[in-house]
DNA sequence: CGGGTGCTTGATGAATCTCAACAATCGTGG
DNA sequence: CCACGATTGTTGAGATTCATCAAGCACCCG
């Protein structure tokens, strides 16, 4: 859990890129000042483990930049990713010391951490943090249930298409592009193995199905990771989702 | 959504069987009185649909007695159960009008409903309801993630064993029996098809694996639904869980 | 250049689904 | 009370999907 250099930090919460989406989204200036008192930054390199399942966690945190994953592992080594943490997502559970999953940085990662005790006290004293956290947790629960449908019922091809569609949409929304027109272009933030862990497949099956989608013209690839989606509607069809249903991340 | 006779209702929240586990668990007498003003009961017969996915929901509710399920359905009819609602569990989402899943009563069901608007106002005014709801939602999220591991990585046999183990433990905890000694006996609250929908299997595979577990002496059956677990440790082994890990429902 | 990591592709086999027939159970009406 | 149909569950045979095992390619970095 060694730190390396903390990247250039901005002035304060006012400039924070996740200010309006994270657990602090609803806080007023007063509350923000309180949070600022108990916060500190940590950064992790791509591939580093943030916490091991079962470890004690003396802080809770928001992802500021980068991507982290939550994974569960069975005794014999089978692994299932149970969450993908994007900027503004929250890690840790107020009221519980230990964490139930391995948290790993898949890209370089910057986290905004709050010391557990003061954070919990603040949750009781000021309602805005708790309210926002409830909202975020309900969203995560919805996403987890969406994923249960994928894991339980979708074919390998549909699983791949679903994952690509989710990433494509998130990327489109971040770049404020209209997802309905023009190609969407993005880099996969996950290796084939990580995709397999997320989708409940083997890495070979992931590789085959990505190739198949490319062969069938659903997506185009440049190199291994750079994906071009010319027709999002087509991709969504392949994903087996209701045409425009689902959720934006 | 027709009602039939509402069962005999107790005096007030004081006698309520879910008083100390439901969303009202932390409320003091004052707050309880407020809730009492906006609450009403509804009951549903086994098999009845409580709400259809996409429908508008003008209330939120707690399950008082009985069991309900949350299921998602794909266009072509594939179904995945994404939640099993037991007494004290909460239905509905503050801040959102529509519901994302079909909610169905699998047994006769009694729900304690709160009108949405006043409930939301109360969530803002008094913190105890929101705090408890956050806690419950975090628990549900943990359970959903546990289920993702099951759906993504466990074999059919492990899935069945896991489901039986969860029901066995819950039953043991309700009856305050020591789960570690003596046989655990319970009735399955789900049909084979519902089990299949929960586990991401077909009903035929469920049937075969239940038979296999019986043949191998892991469980005993009387009729189709009545299950006897003589050795919970053995069942947990078959479930692929860490010996004593996991969560009590 | 060599070695490592990440990825692709092929051959084979196992787990699970699909289709199909049939058995057991339950409620209902004659 | 019994016969009937409807529902629920069991079992078998064959098809399909995906995992496993194995080989080799592409790229990056020292």
Coordinates of C-alpha atoms (C1' of nucleotides) in Angstrom, one line a residue:
Chain A
X1 CA 0.0 0.0 0.0
X2 CA 3.0 2.2 -0.6
X3 CA 2.3 5.7 -1.9
X4 CA 4.2 7.3 -4.6
X5 CA 4.2 11.0 -5.5
X6 CA 0.9 12.6 -5.1
X7 CA 0.0 14.4 -8.3
X8 CA -0.4 18.1 -8.4
X9 CA -3.3 18.9 -6.1
X10 CA -5.7 21.7 -7.0
X11 CA -6.5 24.5 -4.5
X12 CA -9.5 23.0 -2.8
X13 CA -12.8 21.2 -3.2
X14 CA -14.1 24.1 -5.3
X15 CA -12.0 23.0 -8.3
X16 CA -12.4 19.3 -7.7
X17 CA -13.4 17.5 -10.9
X18 CA -15.9 15.3 -9.0
X19 CA -17.3 18.1 -6.8
X20 CA -20.8 17.8 -8.2
X21 CA -21.1 14.0 -8.5
X22 CA -19.3 12.6 -5.5
X23 CA -20.5 12.0 -2.0
X24 CA -20.0 15.7 -1.3
X25 CA -22.2 16.8 -4.2
X26 CA -24.9 18.3 -2.0
X27 CA -22.7 19.9 0.6
X28 CA -22.8 23.7 1.1
X29 CA -19.6 25.7 1.7
X30 CA -19.7 25.1 5.4
X31 CA -20.0 21.4 5.1
X32 CA -17.3 21.4 2.4
X33 CA -15.0 23.1 4.8
X34 CA -15.6 20.4 7.4
X35 CA -14.9 17.7 4.9
X36 CA -11.7 19.5 3.8
X37 CA -10.5 19.2 7.4
X38 CA -10.6 15.4 7.4
X39 CA -9.6 14.7 3.9
X40 CA -6.3 13.7 2.3
X41 CA -5.2 12.3 -1.0
X42 CA -3.7 9.0 -1.9
X43 CA -2.6 7.7 -5.2
X44 CA -1.9 4.3 -6.5
X45 CA -0.2 3.0 -9.6
X46 CA -1.9 0.9 -12.1
X47 CA -2.1 -2.7 -10.9
X48 CA -1.6 -1.8 -7.2
X49 CA -3.9 -3.3 -4.7
X50 CA -5.7 -0.6 -2.7
X51 CA -7.1 -3.0 0.0
X52 CA -7.4 -6.7 0.4
X53 CA -10.7 -8.4 1.3
X54 CA -10.9 -8.7 5.0
X55 CA -8.4 -6.0 5.8
X56 CA -9.3 -3.2 8.2
X57 CA -10.0 0.1 6.5
X58 CA -9.5 3.2 8.5
X59 CA -10.8 5.5 5.9
X60 CA -13.5 5.8 3.2
X61 CA -12.8 7.5 -0.1
X62 CA -14.0 8.8 -3.4
X63 CA -12.3 8.0 -6.7
X64 CA -11.1 11.3 -8.1
X65 CA -9.3 10.1 -11.3
X66 CA -8.6 6.6 -12.7
X67 CA -10.4 3.3 -12.4
X68 CA -10.5 0.7 -9.7
X69 CA -12.2 -2.6 -9.4
X70 CA -13.9 -4.6 -6.7
X71 CA -13.4 -8.4 -7.0
X72 CA -14.3 -11.4 -5.0
X73 CA -12.2 -14.6 -5.0
X74 CA -13.2 -18.1 -4.2
X75 CA -10.8 -20.5 -2.3
X76 CA -9.9 -22.2 -5.5
X77 CA -9.0 -19.0 -7.3
X78 CA -12.2 -18.3 -9.3
X79 CA -12.6 -14.6 -9.5
X80 CA -15.6 -12.4 -10.1
X81 CA -15.5 -8.6 -10.4
X82 CA -18.4 -7.2 -8.6
X83 CA -17.9 -3.5 -9.2
X84 CA -16.1 -1.0 -11.4
X85 CA -15.3 2.2 -9.7
X86 CA -15.2 5.3 -11.8
X87 CA -14.4 8.9 -10.9
X88 CA -16.8 10.1 -8.2
X89 CA -17.6 6.5 -7.0
X90 CA -17.4 5.8 -3.3
X91 CA -15.3 3.2 -1.6
X92 CA -15.9 1.8 1.9
X93 CA -18.8 1.4 4.2
X94 CA -19.6 3.7 7.0
X95 CA -20.3 1.6 10.1
X96 CA -18.1 -1.3 9.1
X97 CA -14.4 -1.6 9.7
X98 CA -13.5 -4.3 7.2
X99 CA -14.0 -4.5 3.5
X100 CA -15.5 -7.5 1.8
X101 CA -13.7 -7.3 -1.6
X102 CA -10.3 -6.7 -3.0
X103 CA -10.0 -3.2 -4.3
X104 CA -7.5 -2.8 -7.1
X105 CA -6.3 0.1 -9.2
X106 CA -6.5 -0.8 -12.9
X107 CA -5.2 2.5 -14.0
X108 CA -3.3 5.1 -12.1
X109 CA -5.7 6.1 -9.4
X110 CA -6.2 9.2 -7.2
X111 CA -8.5 8.9 -4.2
X112 CA -9.8 11.5 -1.9
X113 CA -9.9 9.8 1.5
X114 CA -11.7 10.8 4.7
X115 CA -10.8 9.4 8.1
X116 CA -13.5 7.0 9.0
X117 CA -14.4 8.2 12.5
X118 CA -14.9 11.9 11.7
X119 CA -16.6 11.0 8.5
X120 CA -19.1 8.9 10.4
X121 CA -19.7 11.6 12.9
X122 CA -20.3 14.0 10.1
X123 CA -22.8 11.7 8.5
X124 CA -24.9 12.0 11.7
X125 CA -24.4 15.7 12.2
X126 CA -25.1 16.9 8.7
X127 CA -27.7 15.2 6.6
X128 CA -26.4 16.1 3.1
X129 CA -23.6 13.6 3.1
X130 CA -25.8 10.7 4.1
X131 CA -28.5 11.7 1.7
X132 CA -26.1 11.8 -1.2
X133 CA -24.5 8.5 -0.1
X134 CA -28.0 6.9 0.0
X135 CA -28.7 8.1 -3.5
X136 CA -25.4 6.8 -4.8
X137 CA -25.8 3.5 -3.1
X138 CA -29.2 3.0 -4.6
X139 CA -27.7 3.7 -8.0
X140 CA -25.0 1.1 -7.4
X141 CA -27.7 -1.4 -6.3
X142 CA -29.5 -0.8 -9.6
X143 CA -26.3 -1.3 -11.5
X144 CA -25.5 -4.5 -9.6
X145 CA -28.9 -5.8 -10.4
X146 CA -28.5 -5.0 -14.1
X147 CA -25.3 -6.9 -13.9
X148 CA -27.0 -9.9 -12.3
X149 CA -29.2 -10.1 -15.4
X150 CA -26.1 -10.1 -17.6
X151 CA -24.3 -12.7 -15.5
X152 CA -27.3 -15.0 -15.2
X153 CA -28.9 -14.9 -18.6
X154 CA -26.9 -13.3 -21.3
X155 CA -24.8 -15.1 -23.9
X156 CA -21.0 -14.5 -24.2
X157 CA -21.6 -12.3 -27.2
X158 CA -24.3 -10.3 -25.4
X159 CA -22.1 -9.9 -22.4
X160 CA -19.3 -8.4 -24.5
X161 CA -21.6 -6.1 -26.4
X162 CA -23.2 -5.0 -23.1
X163 CA -19.8 -4.1 -21.6
X164 CA -18.7 -2.2 -24.7
X165 CA -22.0 -0.4 -24.7
X166 CA -21.7 0.7 -21.1
X167 CA -18.2 2.0 -21.7
X168 CA -19.2 3.7 -24.9
X169 CA -22.1 5.5 -23.3
X170 CA -20.2 6.6 -20.4
X171 CA -17.4 7.9 -22.6
X172 CA -19.9 9.7 -24.8
X173 CA -21.5 11.3 -21.8
X174 CA -18.2 12.4 -20.4
X175 CA -17.3 14.0 -23.7
X176 CA -20.7 15.5 -24.0
X177 CA -21.1 14.1 -27.4
X178 CA -24.5 13.1 -28.8
X179 CA -24.3 9.3 -28.6
X180 CA -26.9 9.0 -31.3
X181 CA -24.8 10.3 -34.1
X182 CA -21.3 9.9 -35.3
X183 CA -18.8 7.2 -34.2
X184 CA -17.9 6.7 -30.6
X185 CA -14.3 6.1 -30.0
X186 CA -12.6 5.0 -26.8
X187 CA -9.9 2.9 -25.2
X188 CA -10.8 -0.1 -23.2
X189 CA -9.7 0.5 -19.6
X190 CA -9.6 -3.3 -18.9
X191 CA -7.4 -6.2 -20.1
X192 CA -9.1 -9.2 -21.6
X193 CA -8.6 -11.0 -18.3
X194 CA -10.3 -8.2 -16.4
X195 CA -13.1 -8.2 -18.8
X196 CA -13.5 -11.9 -18.3
X197 CA -13.6 -11.5 -14.5
X198 CA -16.2 -8.8 -14.9
X199 CA -18.4 -10.8 -17.3
X200 CA -18.1 -14.3 -15.8
X201 CA -16.2 -15.7 -18.8
X202 CA -12.7 -16.9 -19.6
X203 CA -10.3 -14.6 -21.2
X204 CA -10.2 -16.9 -24.3
X205 CA -14.0 -16.5 -24.7
X206 CA -13.7 -12.8 -24.4
X207 CA -11.0 -12.7 -27.0
X208 CA -13.1 -14.8 -29.4
X209 CA -16.2 -12.8 -29.0
X210 CA -14.5 -9.5 -29.4
X211 CA -13.0 -10.8 -32.6
X212 CA -16.4 -12.0 -33.7
X213 CA -18.0 -8.6 -33.1
X214 CA -15.2 -7.1 -35.2
X215 CA -15.6 -9.6 -37.9
X216 CA -19.4 -8.9 -38.0
X217 CA -18.8 -5.2 -38.3
X218 CA -20.4 -4.3 -35.0
X219 CA -17.3 -2.6 -33.8
X220 CA -13.9 -1.7 -35.3
X221 CA -10.6 -2.1 -33.6
X222 CA -7.3 -0.3 -33.8
X223 CA -4.7 -2.3 -31.9
X224 CA -6.1 -4.3 -29.0
X225 CA -7.7 -1.7 -26.9
X226 CA -8.9 1.1 -29.2
X227 CA -12.5 0.6 -30.1
X228 CA -14.7 2.4 -32.7
X229 CA -18.4 2.1 -32.5
X230 CA -20.0 3.4 -35.6
X231 CA -23.6 2.3 -34.8
X232 CA -24.5 2.4 -31.1
X233 CA -28.0 1.1 -31.9
X234 CA -26.5 -2.0 -33.5
X235 CA -24.3 -2.6 -30.5
X236 CA -27.3 -2.2 -28.1
X237 CA -29.2 -4.7 -30.2
X238 CA -26.3 -7.2 -29.8
X239 CA -26.3 -6.5 -26.1
X240 CA -29.9 -7.7 -25.9
X241 CA -31.0 -4.6 -24.1
X242 CA -34.2 -2.7 -24.7
X243 CA -33.3 -0.4 -27.5
X244 CA -32.7 2.7 -25.4
X245 CA -33.3 1.4 -21.9
X246 CA -30.7 1.1 -19.2
X247 CA -28.9 3.7 -17.3
X248 CA -26.1 6.2 -17.9
X249 CA -23.1 5.7 -15.7
Chain B
X1 CA -53.6 -5.1 -8.0
X2 CA -56.9 -6.0 -6.4
X3 CA -56.9 -6.3 -2.7
X4 CA -58.5 -9.0 -0.8
X5 CA -59.3 -9.1 2.9
X6 CA -56.6 -7.4 5.0
X7 CA -55.6 -9.8 7.7
X8 CA -56.1 -8.9 11.3
X9 CA -54.0 -5.9 12.0
X10 CA -52.3 -5.4 15.3
X11 CA -52.8 -2.4 17.5
X12 CA -49.9 -0.2 16.2
X13 CA -46.3 -0.2 15.3
X14 CA -45.4 -1.2 18.8
X15 CA -46.5 -4.8 18.2
X16 CA -45.2 -5.0 14.6
X17 CA -43.2 -8.1 14.0
X18 CA -40.6 -6.1 11.9
X19 CA -40.5 -3.1 14.2
X20 CA -36.8 -3.6 15.0
X21 CA -35.5 -4.6 11.6
X22 CA -37.4 -2.5 9.1
X23 CA -36.8 1.0 7.8
X24 CA -38.4 2.2 11.0
X25 CA -36.0 0.4 13.3
X26 CA -34.3 3.5 14.6
X27 CA -37.3 5.7 15.0
X28 CA -38.3 7.0 18.4
X29 CA -41.9 7.2 19.5
X30 CA -42.4 10.6 17.9
X31 CA -41.2 9.5 14.6
X32 CA -43.1 6.3 14.8
X33 CA -46.3 8.3 15.3
X34 CA -45.5 10.3 12.2
X35 CA -45.0 7.2 10.2
X36 CA -48.2 5.8 11.6
X37 CA -50.0 8.7 10.0
X38 CA -48.9 8.0 6.5
X39 CA -49.0 4.2 6.6
X40 CA -51.5 1.7 5.4
X41 CA -51.5 -2.0 4.8
X42 CA -51.9 -3.9 1.6
X43 CA -52.1 -7.6 1.1
X44 CA -51.5 -9.8 -2.0
X45 CA -52.2 -13.4 -2.7
X46 CA -49.5 -15.8 -3.6
X47 CA -48.7 -15.4 -7.3
X48 CA -50.1 -11.9 -7.6
X49 CA -48.0 -9.2 -9.2
X50 CA -47.4 -6.2 -6.9
X51 CA -46.0 -3.9 -9.5
X52 CA -44.9 -4.2 -13.1
X53 CA -41.5 -2.9 -14.2
X54 CA -41.9 0.6 -15.5
X55 CA -45.1 1.3 -13.6
X56 CA -45.5 4.4 -11.5
X57 CA -45.4 3.7 -7.8
X58 CA -47.1 6.1 -5.5
X59 CA -45.9 4.4 -2.4
X60 CA -42.9 2.8 -0.8
X61 CA -43.3 -0.2 1.5
X62 CA -41.9 -2.8 3.9
X63 CA -42.6 -6.5 3.7
X64 CA -44.4 -7.4 6.9
X65 CA -45.0 -11.1 6.3
X66 CA -44.6 -13.3 3.3
X67 CA -42.0 -13.3 0.5
X68 CA -41.8 -11.3 -2.7
X69 CA -39.4 -11.3 -5.6
X70 CA -37.8 -8.8 -7.9
X71 CA -37.3 -10.0 -11.4
X72 CA -36.0 -8.5 -14.7
X73 CA -37.2 -9.8 -18.0
X74 CA -35.5 -9.5 -21.4
X75 CA -37.5 -8.9 -24.6
X76 CA -37.3 -12.5 -25.6
X77 CA -38.6 -13.7 -22.2
X78 CA -35.4 -14.6 -20.4
X79 CA -35.9 -13.9 -16.8
X80 CA -33.5 -13.2 -13.9
X81 CA -34.5 -12.7 -10.3
X82 CA -32.5 -9.9 -8.9
X83 CA -33.8 -9.8 -5.3
X84 CA -35.7 -11.9 -2.8
X85 CA -37.7 -9.8 -0.4
X86 CA -38.2 -11.2 3.1
X87 CA -40.0 -9.7 6.1
X88 CA -38.6 -6.2 6.9
X89 CA -37.2 -5.7 3.5
X90 CA -38.0 -2.4 1.7
X91 CA -39.6 -1.9 -1.7
X92 CA -39.4 1.2 -3.7
X93 CA -36.9 4.0 -4.2
X94 CA -37.3 7.4 -2.6
X95 CA -36.8 10.1 -5.3
X96 CA -37.9 7.9 -8.2
X97 CA -41.4 7.4 -9.4
X98 CA -41.1 4.3 -11.4
X99 CA -39.8 0.9 -10.5
X100 CA -37.3 -1.0 -12.6
X101 CA -38.3 -4.6 -11.8
X102 CA -41.4 -6.7 -11.6
X103 CA -42.4 -7.2 -8.0
X104 CA -44.3 -10.4 -7.4
X105 CA -45.7 -12.1 -4.3
X106 CA -44.6 -15.7 -4.1
X107 CA -46.4 -16.4 -1.0
X108 CA -49.3 -14.5 0.5
X109 CA -47.9 -11.1 1.3
X110 CA -48.6 -8.3 3.7
X111 CA -47.0 -5.0 3.1
X112 CA -46.8 -1.8 5.2
X113 CA -47.0 1.0 2.7
X114 CA -46.2 4.7 3.1
X115 CA -47.4 7.4 0.7
X116 CA -44.4 8.5 -1.3
X117 CA -44.5 12.2 -0.9
X118 CA -44.9 12.4 2.9
X119 CA -42.3 9.6 3.3
X120 CA -39.8 11.6 1.2
X121 CA -40.5 14.7 3.3
X122 CA -40.0 12.7 6.4
X123 CA -36.6 11.4 5.1
X124 CA -35.4 15.0 4.9
X125 CA -36.9 16.1 8.2
X126 CA -35.9 13.3 10.4
X127 CA -32.6 11.6 9.9
X128 CA -33.3 8.2 11.5
X129 CA -35.3 6.9 8.6
X130 CA -32.7 7.8 6.0
X131 CA -29.9 6.4 8.1
X132 CA -31.6 3.1 8.5
X133 CA -32.5 3.0 4.8
X134 CA -28.8 3.6 4.0
X135 CA -27.8 0.8 6.2
X136 CA -30.3 -1.6 4.6
X137 CA -29.4 -0.5 1.1
X138 CA -25.7 -1.2 1.8
X139 CA -26.7 -4.7 3.1
X140 CA -28.6 -5.3 -0.1
X141 CA -25.7 -4.2 -2.2
X142 CA -23.5 -6.7 -0.4
X143 CA -26.0 -9.4 -1.0
X144 CA -26.3 -8.5 -4.6
X145 CA -22.5 -8.7 -5.0
X146 CA -22.5 -12.0 -3.3
X147 CA -25.0 -13.1 -5.8
X148 CA -22.9 -11.8 -8.7
X149 CA -20.2 -14.2 -7.7
X150 CA -22.7 -17.0 -7.6
X151 CA -24.1 -16.2 -11.0
X152 CA -20.8 -15.6 -12.7
X153 CA -18.6 -18.3 -11.3
X154 CA -20.4 -21.1 -9.5
X155 CA -21.4 -24.4 -10.9
X156 CA -25.0 -25.5 -11.0
X157 CA -24.5 -27.8 -8.0
X158 CA -22.8 -25.0 -6.0
X159 CA -25.6 -22.6 -6.9
X160 CA -28.2 -25.0 -5.6
X161 CA -26.2 -25.6 -2.4
X162 CA -25.7 -21.9 -1.9
X163 CA -29.4 -21.2 -2.2
X164 CA -30.3 -24.0 0.2
X165 CA -27.7 -22.8 2.6
X166 CA -29.0 -19.2 2.6
X167 CA -32.5 -20.4 3.3
X168 CA -31.4 -22.9 5.9
X169 CA -29.4 -20.2 7.8
X170 CA -32.2 -17.7 7.6
X171 CA -34.6 -20.2 8.9
X172 CA -32.3 -21.3 11.7
X173 CA -31.8 -17.7 12.7
X174 CA -35.5 -17.0 12.7
X175 CA -36.2 -20.0 14.9
X176 CA -33.2 -19.1 17.1
X177 CA -31.8 -22.5 16.8
X178 CA -28.1 -23.1 16.9
X179 CA -27.3 -23.8 13.3
X180 CA -24.2 -25.8 14.1
X181 CA -26.0 -28.7 15.7
X182 CA -29.0 -30.8 14.9
X183 CA -30.8 -31.0 11.6
X184 CA -32.3 -27.9 10.0
X185 CA -35.7 -28.4 8.5
X186 CA -37.5 -26.0 6.3
X187 CA -39.9 -25.7 3.3
X188 CA -38.7 -24.2 0.1
X189 CA -40.6 -21.0 -0.5
X190 CA -39.8 -21.2 -4.2
X191 CA -40.9 -23.4 -7.1
X192 CA -38.2 -25.1 -9.2
X193 CA -38.8 -22.5 -11.9
X194 CA -38.4 -19.6 -9.4
X195 CA -35.2 -21.2 -8.1
X196 CA -34.0 -21.4 -11.7
X197 CA -34.8 -17.7 -12.3
X198 CA -32.9 -16.8 -9.1
X199 CA -29.8 -19.0 -10.0
X200 CA -29.5 -18.3 -13.7
X201 CA -30.3 -21.9 -14.6
X202 CA -33.1 -23.8 -16.3
X203 CA -35.7 -25.5 -14.2
X204 CA -34.5 -28.9 -15.5
X205 CA -31.0 -28.3 -14.2
X206 CA -32.4 -27.2 -10.8
X207 CA -34.4 -30.4 -10.6
X208 CA -31.4 -32.6 -11.5
X209 CA -29.0 -30.9 -9.1
X210 CA -31.5 -31.1 -6.2
X211 CA -31.9 -34.8 -6.9
X212 CA -28.1 -35.2 -7.1
X213 CA -27.6 -33.5 -3.7
X214 CA -30.2 -35.8 -2.3
X215 CA -28.6 -38.9 -3.9
X216 CA -25.3 -37.9 -2.4
X217 CA -26.7 -37.4 1.1
X218 CA -26.1 -33.7 1.3
X219 CA -29.8 -33.1 1.9
X220 CA -32.9 -35.2 2.5
X221 CA -36.3 -34.5 1.0
X222 CA -39.8 -35.2 2.1
X223 CA -42.0 -34.4 -0.9
X224 CA -40.8 -31.8 -3.3
X225 CA -40.5 -28.8 -1.0
X226 CA -39.6 -30.1 2.5
X227 CA -35.9 -30.1 3.0
X228 CA -33.8 -31.6 5.8
X229 CA -30.2 -30.5 6.3
X230 CA -28.4 -32.8 8.6
X231 CA -24.9 -31.3 8.2
X232 CA -24.8 -27.6 7.4
X233 CA -21.0 -27.7 7.2
X234 CA -21.3 -30.2 4.4
X235 CA -23.8 -28.1 2.6
X236 CA -21.6 -25.1 2.9
X237 CA -18.7 -27.0 1.5
X238 CA -20.8 -27.9 -1.5
X239 CA -21.7 -24.3 -1.9
X240 CA -18.1 -23.4 -2.4
X241 CA -18.2 -20.7 0.3
X242 CA -15.5 -20.1 2.8
X243 CA -16.4 -22.5 5.6
X244 CA -18.1 -20.1 7.9
X245 CA -18.0 -16.9 5.8
X246 CA -20.9 -15.1 4.2
X247 CA -23.7 -13.2 5.8
X248 CA -26.8 -13.9 7.8
X249 CA -30.0 -12.8 6.2
Chain C
dC1 C1' 18.1 -9.8 -29.0
dG2 C1' 15.6 -12.2 -25.4
dG3 C1' 12.0 -12.5 -22.2
dG4 C1' 7.7 -11.2 -20.4
dT5 C1' 3.0 -9.9 -20.8
dG6 C1' -1.2 -9.6 -23.2
dC7 C1' -3.7 -11.5 -26.9
dT8 C1' -5.4 -14.7 -30.5
dT9 C1' -6.6 -19.0 -32.4
dG10 C1' -7.4 -24.1 -32.6
dA11 C1' -8.9 -28.7 -30.9
dT12 C1' -11.3 -31.1 -27.6
dG13 C1' -14.4 -32.1 -23.9
dA14 C1' -17.6 -31.0 -20.1
dA15 C1' -21.4 -28.6 -18.3
dT16 C1' -25.6 -27.0 -19.2
dC17 C1' -29.6 -26.1 -22.2
dT18 C1' -33.3 -27.7 -25.2
dC19 C1' -36.8 -30.7 -26.5
dA20 C1' -39.6 -34.3 -25.1
dA21 C1' -42.1 -37.7 -22.5
dC22 C1' -43.9 -38.9 -18.3
dA23 C1' -44.9 -38.9 -13.1
dA24 C1' -46.7 -36.8 -9.0
dT25 C1' -49.6 -33.6 -6.7
dC26 C1' -53.5 -30.7 -6.0
dG27 C1' -57.9 -28.6 -6.4
dT28 C1' -62.4 -28.9 -8.5
dG29 C1' -66.6 -30.3 -10.0
dG30 C1' -69.5 -34.2 -10.9
Chain D
dC1 C1' -65.4 -39.8 -2.9
dC2 C1' -63.4 -40.2 -7.3
dA3 C1' -62.0 -38.7 -11.8
dC4 C1' -60.2 -35.1 -14.4
dG5 C1' -57.3 -31.5 -15.8
dA6 C1' -53.8 -28.3 -14.5
dT7 C1' -49.7 -27.4 -12.4
dT8 C1' -45.3 -28.8 -10.8
dG9 C1' -41.5 -31.8 -10.9
dT10 C1' -38.5 -35.6 -12.8
dT11 C1' -35.8 -37.9 -16.1
dG12 C1' -33.7 -39.0 -20.7
dA13 C1' -31.2 -38.0 -25.2
dG14 C1' -29.1 -35.0 -28.1
dA15 C1' -27.5 -30.2 -29.2
dT16 C1' -25.0 -26.2 -28.0
dT17 C1' -22.2 -23.1 -25.6
dC18 C1' -18.4 -22.3 -23.2
dA19 C1' -14.2 -23.9 -20.6
dT20 C1' -9.9 -26.1 -20.9
dC21 C1' -5.5 -27.2 -22.7
dA22 C1' -2.2 -25.9 -25.9
dA23 C1' 0.5 -23.4 -29.3
dG24 C1' 2.0 -19.3 -31.2
dC25 C1' 1.9 -14.2 -32.4
dA26 C1' 2.6 -9.1 -31.3
dC27 C1' 4.3 -5.7 -28.6
dC28 C1' 7.1 -3.5 -25.1
dC29 C1' 11.1 -2.9 -22.4
dG30 C1' 15.4 -3.7 -20.7

